[in-house]
Amino acid sequence: MTGRSAADGWLGNPSPRADDTDRVRALRHAGSPWAGLRTLVLGLGVSGFAVADALLEAGCEVVVVDAAAGEQQRERAQLLQVLGARTHLGPEHLAAPPDGWGAVDLVVTSPGWRPDSPLLAGAGLAGVPVWGDVEVAWRMRPETGAAPWLTLTGTNGKTTTVELTVAVLRAAGLKAASAGNVGTPLVEAMRHPEGYEVLAVELSSYQLHWLSTDTEASLRPLASACLNVAPDHLDWHGSMDAYALAKGRVYENTERAVVYHDADERTLQLVRDADVVEGARAIGLTRGVPAVGMLGVVEDVLCDRAFVPERRSSAAELCTLADLERDGVPAGPHTVDNVLAAAALARAHGVPQAAVRDGVRGFVPAPHRVARVADLDGVRWVDDSKATNGHAAAASLAAFGDVVWIAGGLAKGARFDDLVAGARERLRAVVLLGADRHVLREALARHAPDVPVVEVDLPETAGVPAAAPGADAPTDPRVAAAPALMDAVVARAAELARPGDTVLLAPACASMDQFVSYAHRGDEFAAAVRRRATGR
């Protein structure tokens, strides 16, 4: 963005770029000439299945490829075959399209497929456009009357903030839904029989990576936000710069407001670099007193100096810090950030300030996000299994005083020196588990050498892939081993904790080495705490 305004942000103009063929570039809405388009869909997960179904309904020729061939994939493949798709399951189909690149007009990839996968790399060499599910959904919107999108990304806090945004929108009486990386798949939201008035759209870095650069036809949010950018998924993106660049694409083509946090310099730079619709405003968030054009906090009140006519001389009260408390746990700094971002997106859409208060008060966080499990012998037990990277774990640790920290799992290439250095004064002790616990152990030895560290070293189940077919079945070794593993973790944490402490599961790592998912990890933690409480 260019042309900074002290009051309202920056103004900028889009610089058109096109990377698609003429046939694909013509697809701009649901009434475009989709029929006969030869599409190759990669992946039969939730988004891949929804995309294939939508493309078939639009009259496209659809071929679907997935490396997995489990029961779920086979069932979905059979459904799509009935509708007219051709499906190919198994790793032997990942080298090239079944009929060669000359028979493919468009590749649609599921979010998790890496850019260096043979089919995606081959598409680039063959000059075949590659879209993600977000691009397909945007271009399948109705030609007129389509619901605006409020888009959101960030390393941490995305899902909570999107759901908060929906709560505020609904408190204003709007028919709203969450979609994208959370909630309803976007292509399904586009095909809802009754439609929506507005969508709050969570976008992962994977999804943003695959947006088209055709600015005339691609995603154009009403308002957009990037909550934060911290190291994560570097094994997929290849570098921090590439990861940040993907996150920054959330701002491209924004029409009304781009939202950023003033304490995150990298996000601020992404705003400065973004090509937006002329007249779009940069809206800052701060945990302190807001300047003109920002949302922030005055004493215990969250307030708005961006979307009020008299913003140069006053602010609108949105809610109080007390409205953010849940189960007796005060709001941490990250919760304040999430509420401010949700408020900014919703206010950009025009909701009244009272809707922010009502939406926040009625909001029920999803499980495994700083959830109080129990109080045993003066010790609070808290489940934040959703904290799957260092940035999220740091935010969780900052919400408490003396902590016995449970951490470890799959580090995804991350290092934890900054996390440990920032949290060491809060750490009573640490319990480590998981395949990459050594990375945390080494960071603790460097930056918190006086903090007691114990490791739970039960037999590993790391050989089971994250996307194992039937992952929730009792035969999965992670399911069978999890209760004993978490009982041992909880027992060691209880030995280390003192009255007044908080035992906090905020692993800073992914879960799939020893658990099916972060939710499975959190459920097993809560179950182990309850077993300890009842002596069973």
Coordinates of C-alpha atoms in Angstrom, one line a residue:
M1 CA 0.0 0.0 0.0
T2 CA 1.2 3.5 -0.7
G3 CA 0.3 7.1 0.3
R4 CA 0.2 6.8 4.1
S5 CA -2.5 8.7 6.0
A6 CA -1.9 9.3 9.7
A7 CA -5.6 9.0 10.4
D8 CA -6.9 6.3 8.1
G9 CA -4.0 4.3 6.8
W10 CA -2.7 4.0 3.3
L11 CA -4.2 4.2 -0.1
G12 CA -3.1 2.1 -3.1
N13 CA -3.9 0.9 -6.6
P14 CA -3.8 -2.7 -7.9
S15 CA -1.2 -3.6 -10.4
P16 CA -2.9 -6.1 -12.7
R17 CA -1.0 -9.4 -13.2
A18 CA -2.3 -12.5 -15.0
D19 CA -1.0 -16.0 -14.8
D20 CA -3.8 -18.1 -16.2
T21 CA -4.7 -19.3 -19.7
D22 CA -7.5 -17.5 -21.5
R23 CA -9.9 -20.4 -20.9
V24 CA -9.3 -20.3 -17.2
R25 CA -9.2 -16.5 -16.9
A26 CA -12.7 -16.3 -18.2
L27 CA -14.0 -18.1 -15.2
R28 CA -15.1 -15.3 -12.9
H29 CA -18.5 -16.3 -11.5
A30 CA -21.0 -19.2 -11.4
G31 CA -22.4 -18.3 -14.8
S32 CA -19.0 -18.4 -16.5
P33 CA -18.4 -21.2 -19.2
W34 CA -17.4 -24.0 -16.8
A35 CA -18.9 -26.8 -18.8
G36 CA -16.3 -29.0 -20.5
L37 CA -13.4 -27.6 -18.5
R38 CA -10.9 -30.5 -18.0
T39 CA -9.9 -30.4 -14.3
L40 CA -7.5 -32.5 -12.3
V41 CA -8.3 -32.4 -8.6
L42 CA -5.5 -33.4 -6.2
G43 CA -6.7 -34.8 -2.9
L44 CA -9.9 -36.4 -1.6
G45 CA -10.1 -34.8 1.8
V46 CA -12.9 -32.5 2.8
S47 CA -12.0 -29.7 0.6
G48 CA -10.9 -31.9 -2.4
F49 CA -14.2 -33.8 -2.3
A50 CA -16.3 -30.6 -2.1
V51 CA -14.3 -29.0 -5.0
A52 CA -14.7 -32.1 -7.2
D53 CA -18.5 -32.2 -6.4
A54 CA -18.9 -28.5 -7.3
L55 CA -16.9 -28.8 -10.5
L56 CA -19.0 -31.8 -11.6
E57 CA -22.2 -29.9 -10.9
A58 CA -20.9 -27.0 -13.1
G59 CA -20.4 -29.4 -16.0
C60 CA -16.6 -29.9 -15.8
E61 CA -14.7 -33.0 -16.7
V62 CA -13.2 -34.1 -13.4
V63 CA -10.3 -36.5 -12.7
V64 CA -9.4 -36.9 -9.0
V65 CA -6.0 -38.3 -7.7
D66 CA -5.1 -39.1 -4.1
A67 CA -2.1 -41.0 -2.7
A68 CA -4.2 -42.6 0.0
A69 CA -6.6 -45.4 -0.7
G70 CA -8.2 -45.9 2.7
E71 CA -11.9 -46.6 3.4
Q72 CA -12.8 -42.9 3.5
Q73 CA -11.1 -42.2 0.2
R74 CA -12.7 -45.2 -1.4
E75 CA -16.2 -44.1 -0.3
R76 CA -15.7 -40.6 -1.5
A77 CA -14.3 -41.9 -4.8
Q78 CA -17.3 -44.1 -5.4
L79 CA -19.7 -41.2 -4.8
L80 CA -17.8 -39.0 -7.3
Q81 CA -17.7 -41.8 -9.8
V82 CA -21.5 -42.0 -9.7
L83 CA -21.6 -38.3 -10.5
G84 CA -19.3 -38.8 -13.5
A85 CA -15.7 -38.3 -12.1
R86 CA -12.8 -40.5 -12.8
T87 CA -10.8 -41.3 -9.6
H88 CA -7.3 -42.8 -9.1
L89 CA -6.2 -43.8 -5.6
G90 CA -2.7 -44.8 -4.6
P91 CA 0.8 -43.4 -4.8
E92 CA 1.4 -44.8 -8.2
H93 CA -0.8 -42.1 -9.7
L94 CA 1.2 -39.2 -8.4
A95 CA 3.8 -38.9 -11.2
A96 CA 1.7 -37.5 -14.1
P97 CA -2.0 -37.0 -15.1
P98 CA -3.6 -40.2 -16.4
D99 CA -4.1 -38.8 -19.9
G100 CA -1.0 -36.4 -20.0
W101 CA -0.9 -32.7 -19.5
G102 CA -2.4 -32.0 -22.8
A103 CA -5.8 -33.2 -21.4
V104 CA -5.8 -30.8 -18.4
D105 CA -7.0 -27.3 -18.5
L106 CA -6.8 -26.6 -14.7
V107 CA -5.3 -28.3 -11.7
V108 CA -7.1 -27.8 -8.3
T109 CA -5.0 -28.8 -5.4
S110 CA -6.0 -29.5 -1.8
P111 CA -4.2 -27.2 0.7
G112 CA -1.7 -29.7 2.1
W113 CA -0.1 -30.7 -1.2
R114 CA 3.4 -29.3 -1.3
P115 CA 4.4 -27.2 -4.4
D116 CA 7.3 -29.6 -5.1
S117 CA 4.9 -32.6 -5.4
P118 CA 5.4 -34.2 -8.9
L119 CA 2.0 -33.3 -10.2
L120 CA 2.2 -29.7 -9.1
A121 CA 5.7 -29.3 -10.3
G122 CA 4.7 -30.9 -13.6
A123 CA 1.7 -28.5 -14.0
G124 CA 4.2 -25.6 -13.7
L125 CA 6.4 -27.0 -16.4
A126 CA 3.5 -27.7 -18.6
G127 CA 2.0 -24.2 -18.2
V128 CA -1.2 -25.5 -16.7
P129 CA -2.8 -23.2 -14.1
V130 CA -3.0 -24.4 -10.5
W131 CA -5.7 -23.1 -8.2
G132 CA -6.6 -24.0 -4.6
D133 CA -10.1 -24.5 -3.2
V134 CA -10.3 -20.8 -2.3
E135 CA -9.9 -19.7 -5.9
V136 CA -12.5 -22.1 -7.1
A137 CA -15.0 -21.0 -4.5
W138 CA -14.4 -17.3 -5.3
R139 CA -15.0 -17.8 -9.0
M140 CA -18.1 -19.8 -8.3
R141 CA -19.9 -17.0 -6.5
P142 CA -23.1 -15.7 -8.0
E143 CA -22.6 -13.0 -10.6
T144 CA -24.7 -10.6 -8.6
G145 CA -25.6 -10.4 -4.9
A146 CA -22.8 -12.6 -3.6
A147 CA -22.0 -12.4 0.1
P148 CA -18.9 -10.3 0.9
W149 CA -15.9 -12.1 2.4
L150 CA -14.0 -11.0 5.5
T151 CA -10.7 -12.9 5.3
L152 CA -8.3 -13.7 8.0
T153 CA -5.0 -15.4 8.4
G154 CA -2.1 -15.5 10.9
T155 CA 0.2 -18.0 12.5
N156 CA -2.0 -18.2 15.6
G157 CA -5.5 -17.3 16.6
K158 CA -7.2 -17.7 13.2
T159 CA -9.9 -20.1 14.1
T160 CA -10.9 -18.3 17.4
T161 CA -10.9 -15.0 15.7
V162 CA -13.0 -16.2 12.7
E163 CA -15.6 -17.7 15.1
L164 CA -15.6 -14.5 17.2
T165 CA -16.2 -12.5 14.0
V166 CA -19.2 -14.8 13.1
A167 CA -20.5 -14.3 16.7
V168 CA -20.4 -10.5 16.3
L169 CA -22.0 -10.6 12.9
R170 CA -24.8 -12.8 14.1
A171 CA -25.3 -10.6 17.1
A172 CA -25.9 -7.8 14.6
G173 CA -28.7 -9.9 13.0
L174 CA -26.8 -11.0 10.0
K175 CA -26.9 -14.4 8.4
A176 CA -23.2 -15.3 8.7
A177 CA -21.0 -18.4 8.6
S178 CA -17.4 -19.3 9.0
A179 CA -15.8 -21.0 6.1
G180 CA -12.4 -22.0 4.5
N181 CA -9.8 -23.5 6.7
V182 CA -12.5 -23.9 9.4
G183 CA -16.2 -24.5 9.3
T184 CA -17.9 -25.1 6.0
P185 CA -15.7 -25.7 2.9
L186 CA -15.8 -22.6 0.8
V187 CA -17.3 -24.2 -2.3
E188 CA -20.1 -25.6 -0.2
A189 CA -20.8 -22.1 1.3
M190 CA -21.1 -20.8 -2.3
R191 CA -23.7 -23.5 -3.0
H192 CA -25.8 -23.0 0.2
P193 CA -29.4 -23.1 -1.0
E194 CA -30.4 -20.0 1.0
G195 CA -27.1 -18.2 0.8
Y196 CA -25.4 -16.0 3.4
E197 CA -25.2 -12.2 3.9
V198 CA -21.5 -12.3 4.8
L199 CA -18.8 -14.9 5.3
A200 CA -15.9 -14.9 7.8
V201 CA -13.2 -16.8 5.9
E202 CA -10.1 -18.4 7.6
L203 CA -7.2 -18.9 5.2
S204 CA -4.1 -20.9 5.8
S205 CA -0.8 -20.1 4.3
Y206 CA -1.2 -23.2 2.1
Q207 CA -4.5 -21.8 0.7
L208 CA -3.1 -18.3 0.2
H209 CA -0.1 -19.7 -1.7
W210 CA -2.4 -21.1 -4.4
L211 CA -4.4 -17.9 -5.0
S212 CA -4.2 -16.8 -8.6
T213 CA -2.4 -13.6 -9.3
D214 CA -5.0 -12.5 -11.9
T215 CA -6.1 -9.5 -9.8
E216 CA -9.1 -8.8 -12.1
A217 CA -10.7 -12.1 -11.4
S218 CA -9.3 -13.4 -8.1
L219 CA -10.2 -13.0 -4.5
R220 CA -11.4 -9.5 -3.5
P221 CA -12.2 -9.3 0.2
L222 CA -14.3 -6.6 1.7
A223 CA -11.9 -6.6 4.7
S224 CA -8.8 -8.7 5.5
A225 CA -6.5 -9.3 8.5
C226 CA -3.3 -11.0 9.3
L227 CA -3.1 -11.5 13.1
N228 CA 0.6 -12.3 13.3
V229 CA 3.5 -14.0 11.5
A230 CA 5.8 -16.3 13.3
P231 CA 7.9 -19.3 12.2
D232 CA 5.6 -22.2 11.3
H233 CA 5.2 -24.6 8.4
L234 CA 8.7 -23.8 7.2
D235 CA 9.1 -27.4 6.1
W236 CA 6.3 -26.7 3.5
H237 CA 7.1 -23.2 2.4
G238 CA 10.9 -23.6 2.5
S239 CA 11.8 -20.3 4.2
M240 CA 10.4 -17.7 6.6
D241 CA 10.3 -15.2 3.8
A242 CA 8.2 -17.5 1.6
Y243 CA 5.8 -18.2 4.5
A244 CA 5.4 -14.5 5.2
L245 CA 4.8 -13.8 1.5
A246 CA 2.0 -16.3 1.5
K247 CA 0.4 -14.8 4.5
G248 CA 0.6 -11.4 3.0
R249 CA -1.5 -12.4 0.1
V250 CA -4.6 -12.1 2.4
Y251 CA -4.4 -8.4 1.9
E252 CA -4.3 -8.3 -1.9
N253 CA -7.3 -6.6 -3.6
T254 CA -9.0 -5.7 -0.3
E255 CA -11.7 -3.2 -0.9
R256 CA -12.4 -1.5 2.5
A257 CA -10.0 -2.3 5.4
V258 CA -6.8 -4.2 5.9
V259 CA -6.2 -5.0 9.6
Y260 CA -2.8 -5.4 11.3
H261 CA -1.3 -5.4 14.8
D262 CA 1.0 -2.5 15.5
A263 CA 3.4 -4.8 17.5
D264 CA 4.0 -7.1 14.6
E265 CA 6.5 -5.4 12.3
R266 CA 6.4 -8.2 9.8
T267 CA 2.7 -7.9 9.4
L268 CA 2.9 -4.1 9.1
Q269 CA 5.4 -4.6 6.2
L270 CA 3.0 -7.0 4.5
V271 CA 0.4 -4.2 4.6
R272 CA 2.8 -1.7 3.2
D273 CA 3.6 -4.1 0.3
A274 CA 0.0 -5.0 -0.5
D275 CA -1.9 -4.0 -3.7
V276 CA -5.3 -3.0 -2.6
V277 CA -8.4 -1.3 -4.1
E278 CA -8.0 2.4 -4.1
G279 CA -9.6 3.9 -0.9
A280 CA -8.9 0.8 1.3
R281 CA -7.9 1.8 4.8
A282 CA -5.2 0.3 7.0
I283 CA -6.7 -0.3 10.5
G284 CA -4.2 -0.9 13.3
L285 CA -4.7 -2.9 16.5
T286 CA -3.0 -2.2 19.8
R287 CA -3.1 -3.4 23.3
G288 CA -2.6 0.2 24.4
V289 CA -4.5 3.4 23.8
P290 CA -5.4 3.6 20.2
A291 CA -4.4 6.4 17.9
V292 CA -6.8 7.7 15.2
G293 CA -7.7 4.9 12.8
M294 CA -7.0 2.1 15.3
L295 CA -8.7 -0.2 17.8
G296 CA -7.2 -0.6 21.2
V297 CA -7.6 -0.7 25.0
V298 CA -8.2 2.2 27.4
E299 CA -7.9 1.0 31.0
D300 CA -10.3 -2.0 30.9
V301 CA -12.3 -1.0 27.8
L302 CA -11.7 -2.2 24.2
C303 CA -12.6 0.7 22.0
D304 CA -12.7 1.8 18.4
R305 CA -11.2 5.0 16.9
A306 CA -11.4 3.7 13.3
F307 CA -15.0 3.2 12.4
V308 CA -16.6 6.2 14.1
P309 CA -17.2 9.5 12.4
E310 CA -15.8 11.4 15.4
R311 CA -12.6 9.3 15.6
R312 CA -10.3 12.3 15.8
S313 CA -11.8 13.4 19.1
S314 CA -13.3 10.2 20.7
A315 CA -13.7 6.5 20.6
A316 CA -16.6 4.0 20.7
E317 CA -16.7 1.5 23.6
L318 CA -16.9 -2.1 22.3
C319 CA -16.6 -4.3 25.4
T320 CA -14.6 -4.7 28.6
L321 CA -11.8 -7.0 29.6
A322 CA -14.3 -8.7 32.0
D323 CA -16.4 -9.7 29.0
L324 CA -13.5 -11.8 27.8
E325 CA -13.0 -13.9 30.9
R326 CA -14.0 -17.6 30.7
D327 CA -14.2 -20.1 33.5
G328 CA -12.4 -17.7 35.9
V329 CA -9.4 -17.5 33.5
P330 CA -8.6 -13.8 32.8
A331 CA -8.1 -12.9 29.2
G332 CA -4.5 -13.2 28.0
P333 CA -3.0 -10.7 25.6
H334 CA -3.7 -13.0 22.7
T335 CA -7.4 -13.1 23.5
V336 CA -7.4 -9.3 23.5
D337 CA -5.7 -9.3 20.1
N338 CA -8.3 -11.8 18.7
V339 CA -11.3 -9.8 19.9
L340 CA -9.9 -6.6 18.5
A341 CA -9.3 -8.2 15.1
A342 CA -12.8 -9.7 15.0
A343 CA -14.2 -6.4 16.0
A344 CA -12.3 -4.6 13.2
L345 CA -13.5 -7.0 10.6
A346 CA -17.1 -6.9 11.7
R347 CA -17.0 -3.1 12.1
A348 CA -15.6 -2.8 8.5
H349 CA -18.8 -4.6 7.4
G350 CA -20.8 -2.0 9.3
V351 CA -22.1 -3.7 12.4
P352 CA -23.0 -1.5 15.4
Q353 CA -20.7 -1.3 18.4
A354 CA -23.3 -3.1 20.7
A355 CA -23.0 -6.2 18.4
V356 CA -19.4 -6.5 19.4
R357 CA -20.2 -6.6 23.1
D358 CA -23.1 -9.0 22.6
G359 CA -21.1 -11.3 20.3
V360 CA -18.1 -11.4 22.7
R361 CA -20.2 -12.1 25.8
G362 CA -22.0 -15.0 24.1
F363 CA -19.0 -16.5 22.5
V364 CA -18.0 -20.0 23.5
P365 CA -14.4 -20.9 22.5
A366 CA -13.8 -24.2 20.7
P367 CA -12.3 -27.0 22.8
H368 CA -8.5 -27.2 23.5
R369 CA -7.9 -23.5 23.5
V370 CA -6.8 -22.4 27.0
A371 CA -9.6 -24.6 28.5
R372 CA -9.7 -25.1 32.2
V373 CA -9.9 -28.8 32.9
A374 CA -9.9 -29.0 36.7
D375 CA -8.5 -27.7 40.0
L376 CA -6.8 -30.4 42.0
D377 CA -5.1 -29.7 45.4
G378 CA -4.8 -26.0 44.6
V379 CA -3.3 -26.6 41.2
R380 CA -5.1 -25.5 38.0
W381 CA -4.9 -27.8 35.0
V382 CA -5.4 -26.1 31.6
D383 CA -5.6 -27.6 28.1
D384 CA -4.2 -25.6 25.2
S385 CA -3.4 -28.5 22.9
K386 CA -4.2 -26.2 20.0
A387 CA -0.9 -24.4 20.7
T388 CA 0.9 -26.3 18.0
N389 CA 3.8 -23.8 17.5
G390 CA 6.1 -21.7 19.6
H391 CA 4.2 -18.4 19.0
A392 CA 0.9 -19.9 20.2
A393 CA 2.6 -21.5 23.2
A394 CA 4.2 -18.2 24.2
A395 CA 0.8 -16.5 24.1
S396 CA -0.6 -19.2 26.3
L397 CA 2.3 -19.2 28.8
A398 CA 1.9 -15.4 29.1
A399 CA -1.6 -15.7 30.5
F400 CA -0.4 -17.5 33.7
G401 CA 2.0 -17.1 36.6
D402 CA 3.9 -20.1 37.8
V403 CA 3.6 -22.9 35.3
V404 CA 4.4 -26.5 35.0
W405 CA 4.6 -26.7 31.2
I406 CA 3.8 -29.8 29.2
A407 CA 5.4 -29.6 25.8
G408 CA 6.7 -31.5 22.8
G409 CA 5.7 -33.4 19.7
L410 CA 6.6 -32.7 16.1
A411 CA 8.5 -29.4 15.9
K412 CA 8.0 -29.0 12.1
G413 CA 11.5 -27.6 11.7
A414 CA 11.0 -24.9 14.4
R415 CA 13.4 -23.8 17.1
F416 CA 12.3 -22.6 20.6
D417 CA 15.0 -20.3 21.9
D418 CA 12.9 -17.2 21.9
L419 CA 10.0 -19.0 23.4
V420 CA 12.0 -20.4 26.3
A421 CA 13.9 -17.2 26.9
G422 CA 10.6 -15.3 27.1
A423 CA 8.9 -17.7 29.4
R424 CA 11.7 -18.9 31.8
E425 CA 10.6 -16.6 34.7
R426 CA 7.2 -18.3 34.6
L427 CA 8.4 -21.9 34.4
R428 CA 8.2 -24.0 37.6
A429 CA 9.1 -27.1 35.7
V430 CA 8.7 -28.7 32.3
V431 CA 7.5 -32.2 31.2
L432 CA 8.6 -33.1 27.7
L433 CA 7.1 -35.8 25.4
G434 CA 7.2 -36.5 21.7
A435 CA 9.5 -37.2 18.9
D436 CA 11.2 -33.8 18.8
R437 CA 11.4 -33.1 22.5
H438 CA 15.1 -32.9 22.3
V439 CA 14.8 -29.5 20.5
L440 CA 12.9 -28.1 23.4
R441 CA 15.3 -29.8 25.9
E442 CA 18.2 -28.1 24.2
A443 CA 16.5 -24.7 24.3
L444 CA 15.7 -25.1 28.0
A445 CA 19.3 -26.1 28.7
R446 CA 20.5 -22.9 27.0
H447 CA 18.0 -20.4 28.4
A448 CA 16.5 -21.9 31.5
P449 CA 19.1 -24.2 32.9
D450 CA 17.7 -24.0 36.5
V451 CA 14.2 -25.1 35.5
P452 CA 13.6 -28.8 36.3
V453 CA 12.9 -30.9 33.2
V454 CA 11.6 -34.4 33.0
E455 CA 10.9 -36.5 29.9
V456 CA 8.2 -39.1 29.5
D457 CA 9.8 -41.7 27.3
L458 CA 7.1 -44.3 26.4
P459 CA 7.3 -46.4 23.2
E460 CA 7.0 -44.1 20.2
T461 CA 4.3 -44.4 17.6
A462 CA 6.0 -41.9 15.3
G463 CA 5.9 -44.2 12.3
V464 CA 2.2 -43.7 11.9
P465 CA 1.5 -41.0 9.3
A466 CA -0.6 -38.0 10.1
A467 CA -3.2 -38.9 7.4
A468 CA -3.3 -42.6 8.2
P469 CA -6.5 -44.2 6.9
G470 CA -9.0 -44.9 9.7
A471 CA -6.9 -42.7 12.1
D472 CA -9.7 -42.6 14.6
A473 CA -10.1 -46.4 14.7
P474 CA -9.1 -48.4 17.8
T475 CA -6.4 -50.2 15.8
D476 CA -4.4 -47.1 15.3
P477 CA -1.4 -47.5 17.7
R478 CA -1.6 -43.9 18.7
V479 CA -5.1 -44.4 20.1
A480 CA -4.0 -47.5 21.9
A481 CA -0.9 -46.0 23.5
A482 CA -2.3 -42.5 24.3
P483 CA -4.0 -43.2 27.7
A484 CA -0.9 -44.7 29.3
L485 CA 1.3 -42.0 27.8
M486 CA -0.9 -39.1 29.1
D487 CA -1.3 -40.8 32.5
A488 CA 2.5 -40.8 32.9
V489 CA 2.7 -37.1 31.7
V490 CA 0.0 -36.0 34.2
A491 CA 1.6 -38.0 37.0
R492 CA 5.0 -36.3 36.5
A493 CA 3.4 -32.9 36.2
A494 CA 1.5 -33.4 39.5
E495 CA 4.8 -34.4 41.2
L496 CA 6.3 -31.1 40.1
A497 CA 3.4 -28.7 40.7
R498 CA 2.7 -26.8 43.9
P499 CA -0.5 -25.1 45.2
G500 CA -1.1 -22.0 43.1
D501 CA 0.7 -23.3 40.0
T502 CA -0.9 -24.0 36.7
V503 CA -0.2 -27.2 34.8
L504 CA -0.4 -26.1 31.2
L505 CA -0.6 -28.3 28.1
A506 CA 0.7 -25.9 25.4
P507 CA 2.9 -28.2 23.4
A508 CA 4.4 -25.8 20.9
C509 CA 4.5 -28.8 18.5
A510 CA 2.2 -30.8 16.3
S511 CA 0.6 -33.9 17.7
M512 CA 0.7 -36.6 15.1
D513 CA 3.8 -38.5 16.3
Q514 CA 1.8 -39.8 19.3
F515 CA -1.8 -38.7 18.8
V516 CA -4.3 -38.6 16.0
S517 CA -4.7 -34.8 16.2
Y518 CA -4.3 -31.9 18.6
A519 CA -7.9 -32.6 19.7
H520 CA -7.1 -36.2 20.5
R521 CA -4.1 -35.0 22.5
G522 CA -6.2 -32.5 24.5
D523 CA -9.0 -35.1 25.1
E524 CA -6.4 -37.6 26.4
F525 CA -4.9 -34.9 28.7
A526 CA -8.3 -34.0 30.1
A527 CA -9.2 -37.7 30.6
A528 CA -5.9 -38.4 32.4
V529 CA -6.5 -35.4 34.7
R530 CA -10.0 -36.7 35.5
R531 CA -8.7 -40.2 36.2
R532 CA -6.2 -38.7 38.6
A533 CA -9.0 -36.7 40.3
T534 CA -11.1 -39.7 40.8
G535 CA -8.3 -42.2 41.6
R536 CA -9.4 -44.5 38.7

